mmCIF file of C-alpha atoms and ligand atoms in Angstrom:
data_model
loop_
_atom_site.group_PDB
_atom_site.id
_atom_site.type_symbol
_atom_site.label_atom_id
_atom_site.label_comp_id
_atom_site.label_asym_id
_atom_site.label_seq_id
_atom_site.Cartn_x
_atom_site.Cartn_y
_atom_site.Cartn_z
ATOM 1 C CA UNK A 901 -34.618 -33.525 19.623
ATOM 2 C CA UNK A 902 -31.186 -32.211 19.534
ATOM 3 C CA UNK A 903 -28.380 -34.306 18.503
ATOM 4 C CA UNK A 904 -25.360 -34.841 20.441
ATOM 5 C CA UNK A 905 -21.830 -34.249 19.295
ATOM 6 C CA UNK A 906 -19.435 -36.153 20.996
ATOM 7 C CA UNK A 907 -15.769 -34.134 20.060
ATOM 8 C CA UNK A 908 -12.161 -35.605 20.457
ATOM 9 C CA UNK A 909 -10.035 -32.645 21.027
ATOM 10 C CA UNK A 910 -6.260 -34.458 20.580
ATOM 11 C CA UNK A 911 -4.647 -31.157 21.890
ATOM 12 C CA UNK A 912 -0.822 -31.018 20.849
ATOM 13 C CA UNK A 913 -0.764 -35.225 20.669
ATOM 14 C CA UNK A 914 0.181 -37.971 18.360
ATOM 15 C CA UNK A 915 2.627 -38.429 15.688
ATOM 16 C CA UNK A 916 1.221 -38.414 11.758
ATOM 17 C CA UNK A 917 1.065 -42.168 11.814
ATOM 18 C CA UNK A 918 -0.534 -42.587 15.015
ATOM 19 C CA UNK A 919 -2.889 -40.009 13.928
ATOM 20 C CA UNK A 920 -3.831 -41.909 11.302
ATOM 21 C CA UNK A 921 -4.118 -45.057 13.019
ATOM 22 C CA UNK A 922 -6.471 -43.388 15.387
ATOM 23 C CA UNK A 923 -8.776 -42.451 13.259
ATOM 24 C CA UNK A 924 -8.513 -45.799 11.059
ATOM 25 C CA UNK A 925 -9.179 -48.074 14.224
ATOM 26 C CA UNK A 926 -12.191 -45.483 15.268
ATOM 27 C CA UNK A 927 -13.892 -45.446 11.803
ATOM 28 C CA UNK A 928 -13.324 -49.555 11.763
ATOM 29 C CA UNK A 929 -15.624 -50.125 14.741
ATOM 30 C CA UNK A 930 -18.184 -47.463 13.683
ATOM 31 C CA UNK A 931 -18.582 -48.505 10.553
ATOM 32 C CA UNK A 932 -19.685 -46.697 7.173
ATOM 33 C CA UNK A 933 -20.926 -43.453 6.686
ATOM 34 C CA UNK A 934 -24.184 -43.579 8.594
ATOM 35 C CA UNK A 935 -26.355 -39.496 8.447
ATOM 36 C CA UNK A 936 -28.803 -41.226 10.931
ATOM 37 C CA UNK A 937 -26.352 -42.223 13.308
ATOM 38 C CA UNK A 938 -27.670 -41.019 16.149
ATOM 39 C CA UNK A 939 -24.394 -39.392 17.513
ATOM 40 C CA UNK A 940 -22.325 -36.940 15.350
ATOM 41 C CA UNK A 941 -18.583 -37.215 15.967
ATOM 42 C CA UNK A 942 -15.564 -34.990 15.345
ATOM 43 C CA UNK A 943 -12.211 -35.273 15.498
ATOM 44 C CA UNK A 944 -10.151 -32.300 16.132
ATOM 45 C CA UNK A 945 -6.719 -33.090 15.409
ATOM 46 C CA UNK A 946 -3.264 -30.975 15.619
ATOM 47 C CA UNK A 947 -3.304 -28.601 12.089
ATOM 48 C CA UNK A 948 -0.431 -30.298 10.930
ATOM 49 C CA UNK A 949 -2.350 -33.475 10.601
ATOM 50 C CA UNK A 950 -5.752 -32.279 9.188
ATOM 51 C CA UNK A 951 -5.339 -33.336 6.056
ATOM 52 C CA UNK A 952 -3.995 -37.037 6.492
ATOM 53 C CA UNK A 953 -6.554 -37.060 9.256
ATOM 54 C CA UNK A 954 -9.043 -35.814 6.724
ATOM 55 C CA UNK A 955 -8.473 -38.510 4.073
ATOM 56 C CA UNK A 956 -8.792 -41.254 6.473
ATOM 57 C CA UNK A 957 -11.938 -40.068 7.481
ATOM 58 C CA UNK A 958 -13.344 -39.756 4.351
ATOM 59 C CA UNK A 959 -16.668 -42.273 3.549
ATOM 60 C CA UNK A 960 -16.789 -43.215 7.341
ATOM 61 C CA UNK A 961 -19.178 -41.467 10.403
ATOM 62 C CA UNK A 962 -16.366 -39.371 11.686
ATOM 63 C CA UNK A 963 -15.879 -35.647 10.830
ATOM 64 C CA UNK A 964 -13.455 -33.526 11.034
ATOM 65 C CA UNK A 965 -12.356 -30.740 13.137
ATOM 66 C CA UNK A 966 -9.703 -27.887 14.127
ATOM 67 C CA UNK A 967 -8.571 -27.105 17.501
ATOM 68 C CA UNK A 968 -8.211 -23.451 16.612
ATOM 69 C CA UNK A 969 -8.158 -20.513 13.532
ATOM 70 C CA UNK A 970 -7.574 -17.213 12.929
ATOM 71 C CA UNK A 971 -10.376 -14.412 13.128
ATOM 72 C CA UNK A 972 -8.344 -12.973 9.627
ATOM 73 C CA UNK A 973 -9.283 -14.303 6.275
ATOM 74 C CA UNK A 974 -5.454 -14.018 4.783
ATOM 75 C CA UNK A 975 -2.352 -11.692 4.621
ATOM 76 C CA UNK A 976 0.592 -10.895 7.411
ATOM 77 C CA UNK A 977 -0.149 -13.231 10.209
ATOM 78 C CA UNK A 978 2.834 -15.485 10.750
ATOM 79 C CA UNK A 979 1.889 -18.581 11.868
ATOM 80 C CA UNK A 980 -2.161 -18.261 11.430
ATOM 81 C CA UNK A 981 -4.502 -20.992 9.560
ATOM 82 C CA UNK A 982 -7.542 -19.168 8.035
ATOM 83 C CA UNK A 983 -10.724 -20.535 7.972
ATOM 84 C CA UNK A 984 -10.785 -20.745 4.047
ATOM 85 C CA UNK A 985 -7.524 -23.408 5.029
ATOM 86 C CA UNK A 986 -9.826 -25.765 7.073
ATOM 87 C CA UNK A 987 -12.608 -25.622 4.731
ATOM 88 C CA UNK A 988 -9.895 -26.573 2.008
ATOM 89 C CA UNK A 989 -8.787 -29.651 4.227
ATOM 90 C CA UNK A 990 -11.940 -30.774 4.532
ATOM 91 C CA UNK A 991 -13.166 -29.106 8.027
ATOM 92 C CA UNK A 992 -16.315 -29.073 9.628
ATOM 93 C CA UNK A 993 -16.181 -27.759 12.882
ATOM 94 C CA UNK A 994 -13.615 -25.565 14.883
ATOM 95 C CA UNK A 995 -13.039 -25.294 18.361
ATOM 96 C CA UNK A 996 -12.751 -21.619 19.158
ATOM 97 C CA UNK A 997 -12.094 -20.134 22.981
ATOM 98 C CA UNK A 998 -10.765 -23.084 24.511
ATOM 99 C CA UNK A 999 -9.473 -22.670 28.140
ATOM 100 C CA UNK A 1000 -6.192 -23.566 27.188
ATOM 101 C CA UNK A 1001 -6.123 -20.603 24.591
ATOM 102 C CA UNK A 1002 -8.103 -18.166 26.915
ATOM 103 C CA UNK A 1003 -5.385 -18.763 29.689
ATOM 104 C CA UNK A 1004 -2.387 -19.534 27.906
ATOM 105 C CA UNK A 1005 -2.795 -17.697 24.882
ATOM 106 C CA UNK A 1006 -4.413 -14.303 26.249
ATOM 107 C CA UNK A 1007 -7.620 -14.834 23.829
ATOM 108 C CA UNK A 1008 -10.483 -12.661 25.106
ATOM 109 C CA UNK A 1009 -14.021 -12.752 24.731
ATOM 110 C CA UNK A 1010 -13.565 -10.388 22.123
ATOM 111 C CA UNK A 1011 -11.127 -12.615 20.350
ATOM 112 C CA UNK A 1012 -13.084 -15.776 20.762
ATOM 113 C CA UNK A 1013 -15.927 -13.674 19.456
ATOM 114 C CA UNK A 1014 -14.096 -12.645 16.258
ATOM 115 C CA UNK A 1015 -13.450 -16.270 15.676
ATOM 116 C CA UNK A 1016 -16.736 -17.278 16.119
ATOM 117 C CA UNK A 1017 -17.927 -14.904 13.693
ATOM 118 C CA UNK A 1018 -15.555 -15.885 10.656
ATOM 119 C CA UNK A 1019 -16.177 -19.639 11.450
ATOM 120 C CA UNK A 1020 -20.140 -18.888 10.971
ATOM 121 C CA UNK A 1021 -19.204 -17.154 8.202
ATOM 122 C CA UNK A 1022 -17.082 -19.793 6.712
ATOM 123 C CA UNK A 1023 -19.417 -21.945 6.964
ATOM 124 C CA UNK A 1024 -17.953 -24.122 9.669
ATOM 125 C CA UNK A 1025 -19.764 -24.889 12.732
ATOM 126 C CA UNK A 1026 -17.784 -23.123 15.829
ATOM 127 C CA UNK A 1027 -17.414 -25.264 19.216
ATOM 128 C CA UNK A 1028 -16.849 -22.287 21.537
ATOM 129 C CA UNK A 1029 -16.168 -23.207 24.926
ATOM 130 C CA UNK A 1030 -16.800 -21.366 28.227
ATOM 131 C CA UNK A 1031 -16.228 -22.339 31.641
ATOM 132 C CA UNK A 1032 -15.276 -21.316 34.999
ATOM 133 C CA UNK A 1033 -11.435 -20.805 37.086
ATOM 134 C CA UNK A 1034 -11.635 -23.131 40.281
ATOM 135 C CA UNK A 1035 -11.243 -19.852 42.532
ATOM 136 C CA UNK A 1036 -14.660 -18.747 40.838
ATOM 137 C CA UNK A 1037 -16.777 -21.840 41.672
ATOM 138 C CA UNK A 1038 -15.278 -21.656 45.262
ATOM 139 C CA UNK A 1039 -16.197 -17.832 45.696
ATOM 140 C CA UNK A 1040 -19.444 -18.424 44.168
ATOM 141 C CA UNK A 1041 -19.500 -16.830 40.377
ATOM 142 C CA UNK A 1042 -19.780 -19.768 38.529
ATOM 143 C CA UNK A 1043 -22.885 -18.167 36.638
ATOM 144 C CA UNK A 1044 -21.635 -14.651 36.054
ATOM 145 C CA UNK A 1045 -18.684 -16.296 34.466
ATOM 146 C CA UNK A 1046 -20.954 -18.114 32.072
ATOM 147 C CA UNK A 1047 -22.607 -15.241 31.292
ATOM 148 C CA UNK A 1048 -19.977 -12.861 30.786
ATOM 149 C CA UNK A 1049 -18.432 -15.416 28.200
ATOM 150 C CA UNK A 1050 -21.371 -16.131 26.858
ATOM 151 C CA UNK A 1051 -22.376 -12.704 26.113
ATOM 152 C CA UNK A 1052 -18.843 -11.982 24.877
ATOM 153 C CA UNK A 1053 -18.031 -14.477 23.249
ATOM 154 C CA UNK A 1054 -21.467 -14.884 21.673
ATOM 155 C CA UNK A 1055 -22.094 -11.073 20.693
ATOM 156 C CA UNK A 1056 -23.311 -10.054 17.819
ATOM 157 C CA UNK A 1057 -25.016 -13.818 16.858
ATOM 158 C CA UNK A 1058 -28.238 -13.760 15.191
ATOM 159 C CA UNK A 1059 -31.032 -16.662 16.111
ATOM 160 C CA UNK A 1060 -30.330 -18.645 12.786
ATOM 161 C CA UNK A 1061 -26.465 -18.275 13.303
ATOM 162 C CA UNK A 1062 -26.723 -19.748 16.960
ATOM 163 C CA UNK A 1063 -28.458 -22.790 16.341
ATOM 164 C CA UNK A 1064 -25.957 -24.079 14.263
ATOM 165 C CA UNK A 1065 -23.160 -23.201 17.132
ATOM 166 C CA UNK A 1066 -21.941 -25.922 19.691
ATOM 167 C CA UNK A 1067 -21.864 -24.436 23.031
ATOM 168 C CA UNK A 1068 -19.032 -26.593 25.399
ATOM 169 C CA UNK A 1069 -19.095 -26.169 29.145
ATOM 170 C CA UNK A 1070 -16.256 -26.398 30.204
ATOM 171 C CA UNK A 1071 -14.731 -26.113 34.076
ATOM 172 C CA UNK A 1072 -11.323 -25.510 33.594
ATOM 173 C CA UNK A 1073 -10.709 -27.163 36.737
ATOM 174 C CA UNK A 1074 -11.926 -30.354 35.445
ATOM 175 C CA UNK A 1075 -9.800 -30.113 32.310
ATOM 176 C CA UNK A 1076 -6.954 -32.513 32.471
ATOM 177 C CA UNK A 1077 -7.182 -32.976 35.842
ATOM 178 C CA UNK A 1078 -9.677 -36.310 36.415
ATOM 179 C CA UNK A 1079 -11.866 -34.007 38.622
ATOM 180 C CA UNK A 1080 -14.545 -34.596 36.804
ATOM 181 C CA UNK A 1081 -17.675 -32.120 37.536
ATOM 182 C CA UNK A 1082 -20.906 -34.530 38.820
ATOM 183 C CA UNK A 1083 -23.774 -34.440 36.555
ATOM 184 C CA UNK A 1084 -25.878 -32.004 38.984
ATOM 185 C CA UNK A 1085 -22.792 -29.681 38.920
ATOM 186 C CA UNK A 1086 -22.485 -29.154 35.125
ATOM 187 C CA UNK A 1087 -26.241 -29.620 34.294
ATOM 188 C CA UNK A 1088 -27.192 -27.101 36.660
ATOM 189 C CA UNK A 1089 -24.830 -24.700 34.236
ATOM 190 C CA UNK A 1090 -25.979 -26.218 31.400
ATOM 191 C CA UNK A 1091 -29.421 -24.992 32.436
ATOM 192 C CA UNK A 1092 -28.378 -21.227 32.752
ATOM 193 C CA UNK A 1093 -27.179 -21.816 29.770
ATOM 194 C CA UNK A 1094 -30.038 -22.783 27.929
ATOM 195 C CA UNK A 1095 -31.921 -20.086 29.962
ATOM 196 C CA UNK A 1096 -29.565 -17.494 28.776
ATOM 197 C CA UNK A 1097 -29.937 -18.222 24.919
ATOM 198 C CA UNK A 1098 -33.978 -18.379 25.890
ATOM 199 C CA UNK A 1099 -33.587 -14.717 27.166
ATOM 200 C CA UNK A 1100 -31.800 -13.694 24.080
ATOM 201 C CA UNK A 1101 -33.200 -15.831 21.425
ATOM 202 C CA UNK A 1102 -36.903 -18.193 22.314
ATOM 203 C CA UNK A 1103 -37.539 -21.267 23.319
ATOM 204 C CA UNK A 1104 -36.866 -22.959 19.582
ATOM 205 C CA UNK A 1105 -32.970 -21.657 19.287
ATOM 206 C CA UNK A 1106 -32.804 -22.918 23.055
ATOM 207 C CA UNK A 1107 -34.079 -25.919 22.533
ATOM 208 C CA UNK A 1108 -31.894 -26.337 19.356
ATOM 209 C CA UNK A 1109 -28.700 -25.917 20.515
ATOM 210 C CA UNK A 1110 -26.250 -28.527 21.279
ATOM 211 C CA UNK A 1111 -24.354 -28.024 24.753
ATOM 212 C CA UNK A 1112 -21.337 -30.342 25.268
ATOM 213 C CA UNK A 1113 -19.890 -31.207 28.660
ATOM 214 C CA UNK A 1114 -15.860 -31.205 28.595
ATOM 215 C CA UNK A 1115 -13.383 -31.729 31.512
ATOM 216 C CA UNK A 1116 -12.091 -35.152 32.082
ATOM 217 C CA UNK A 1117 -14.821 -37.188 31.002
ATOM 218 C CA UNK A 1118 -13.994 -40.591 30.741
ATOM 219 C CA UNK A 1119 -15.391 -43.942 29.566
ATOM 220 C CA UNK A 1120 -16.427 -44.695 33.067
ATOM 221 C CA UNK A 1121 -18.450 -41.501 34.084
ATOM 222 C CA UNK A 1122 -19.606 -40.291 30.668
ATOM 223 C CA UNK A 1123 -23.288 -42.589 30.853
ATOM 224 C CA UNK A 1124 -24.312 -40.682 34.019
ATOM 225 C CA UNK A 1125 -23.564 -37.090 32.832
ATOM 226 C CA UNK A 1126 -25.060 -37.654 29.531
ATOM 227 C CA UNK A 1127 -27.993 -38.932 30.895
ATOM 228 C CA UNK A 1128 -28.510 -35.361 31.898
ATOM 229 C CA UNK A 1129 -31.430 -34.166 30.107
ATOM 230 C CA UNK A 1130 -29.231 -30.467 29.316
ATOM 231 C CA UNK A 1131 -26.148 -32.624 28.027
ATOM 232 C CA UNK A 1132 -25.491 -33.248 23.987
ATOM 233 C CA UNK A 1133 -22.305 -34.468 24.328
ATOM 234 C CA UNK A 1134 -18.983 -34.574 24.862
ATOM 235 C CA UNK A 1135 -15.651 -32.751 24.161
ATOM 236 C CA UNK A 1136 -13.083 -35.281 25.170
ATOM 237 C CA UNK A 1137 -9.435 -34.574 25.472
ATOM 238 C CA UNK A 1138 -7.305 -37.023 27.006
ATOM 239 C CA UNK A 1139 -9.804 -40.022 26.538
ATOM 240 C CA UNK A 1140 -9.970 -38.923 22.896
ATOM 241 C CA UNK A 1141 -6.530 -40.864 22.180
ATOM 242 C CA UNK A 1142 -7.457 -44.101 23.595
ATOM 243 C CA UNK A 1143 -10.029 -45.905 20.502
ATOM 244 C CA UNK A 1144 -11.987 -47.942 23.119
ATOM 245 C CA UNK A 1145 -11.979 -45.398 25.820
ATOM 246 C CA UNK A 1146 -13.455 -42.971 22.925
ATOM 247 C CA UNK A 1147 -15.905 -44.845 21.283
ATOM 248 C CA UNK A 1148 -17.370 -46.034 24.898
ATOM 249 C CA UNK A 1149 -18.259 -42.219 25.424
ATOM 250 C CA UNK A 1150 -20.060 -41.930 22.264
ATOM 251 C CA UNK A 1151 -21.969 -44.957 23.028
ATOM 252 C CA UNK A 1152 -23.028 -43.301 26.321
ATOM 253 C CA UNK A 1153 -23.604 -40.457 24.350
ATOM 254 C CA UNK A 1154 -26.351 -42.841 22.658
ATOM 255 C CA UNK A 1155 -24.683 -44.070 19.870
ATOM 256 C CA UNK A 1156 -23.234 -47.357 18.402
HETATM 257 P P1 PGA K 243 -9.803 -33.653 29.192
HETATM 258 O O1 PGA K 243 -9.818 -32.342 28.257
HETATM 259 O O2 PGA K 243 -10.898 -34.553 28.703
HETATM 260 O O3 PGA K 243 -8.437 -34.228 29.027
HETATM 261 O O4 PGA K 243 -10.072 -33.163 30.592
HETATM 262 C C1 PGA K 243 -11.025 -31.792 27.813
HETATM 263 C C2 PGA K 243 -10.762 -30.600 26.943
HETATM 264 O O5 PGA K 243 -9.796 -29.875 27.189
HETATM 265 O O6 PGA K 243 -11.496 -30.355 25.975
#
């Protein structure tokens, strides 16, 4: 059975101290460290806070997360964090392709893919997200989106490598927006999903991998999409900087 991995992507939020106190007030309702928790859960704060971020979380069930890295491993690249840098502050996962960065920041497939491979090879577990424009769902190409991210983003990914990567859906018109996709909507493309990596991998790396749903999920709809049988989680973004709000979507994703 896979796991889910419920993901609080702060975006560009928060002050140091509320940062902290975030993170304090989430680890004091979960509790201790707990490996058969039956939820994992990341935060992802802003780089500038990963490592006061990172000490708070330290002995409790929370782990920590980047919202972004470079493809480089070091040298002339003004303003890049490396993934060596994350590991250093204590990282676990990075989120790599977000929608945000595709659209605002230019980053390709190609780009995302880079990242994906020095994350892997980092050892840090890559969140890569896809998803689809609004104008694409309306004209019909929802799929052949997925797929063309997923192929490009995901190139070059052995079987053993992609069972260790989070896949998030993501429809960036449900990002931000409270337009939250229904639960037949996103696990019907959490299905081609999983049918894709069958195609390329088998059954066992499909069945392994964790796919989170992201785009304005919210403490009141997140028990009915993760009830979805295709759905391991969450990647929360605005609901990620409320405690209670947070914590009641990783106890719909099955957990405390
Ligand atoms: P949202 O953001 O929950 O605020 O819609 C999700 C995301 O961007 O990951």
């Amino acid at each position: 059975m896979r796991r889910p991995v419920v993901a609080g992507n702060w975006k560009m939020n928060l002050t140091r101290g509320a940062a902290v106190d975030l993170v304090r007030s989430l680890a004091a309702s979960l509790g201790p460290s707990d490996s058969s928790a039956s939820v994992e859960i990341v935060v992802c704060p802003p780089y500038v806070y990963l490592e006061a971020v990172g000490q708070a979380v330290q002995g409790t069930s929370l782990r920590l997360g980047a919202q972004n890295v470079s493809d480089q491993p070091s040298g002339a690249f003004t303003g890049e964090i490396s993934t060596a840098m994350l590991i250093d502050l204590g990282c676990q996962y990075v989120i790599v392709g977000h929608s945000e960065r595709r659209t605002l920041m230019g980053e390709t497939d190609e780009i995302v893919n880079r990242k994906v491979l020095a994350a892997l090879a980092a050892g840090l577990t890559p969140i890569v997200c896809v998803g689809e424009l609004l104008e694409e769902r309306q004209r019909g190409q929802t799929s052949a989106v997925i797929r063309k991210q997923f192929e490009g983003s995901l190139a070059g990914i052995s079987g053993e490598q992609m069972a260790r990567i989070v896949i998030a859906y993501e429809p960036v018109w449900a990002i931000g927006t409270g337009q939250v996709a229904t639960p037949a909507q996103a696990e019907e493309v959490h299905l081609d999903l999983r049918s894709l990596l069958r195609s390329r991998y088998n059954a066992a790396v499909a069945d392994a991998v964790r796919i989170q749903y992201g785009g304005s999920v919210k403490a009141d709809n997140a028990a009915e999409l993760m009830g979805q049988a295709d759905i391991d989680g969450a990647l929360v973004g605005g609901a990620s900087l409320k405690v209670g709000d947070f914590l009641a979507i990783v106890a719909a994703a099955g957990g405390h």
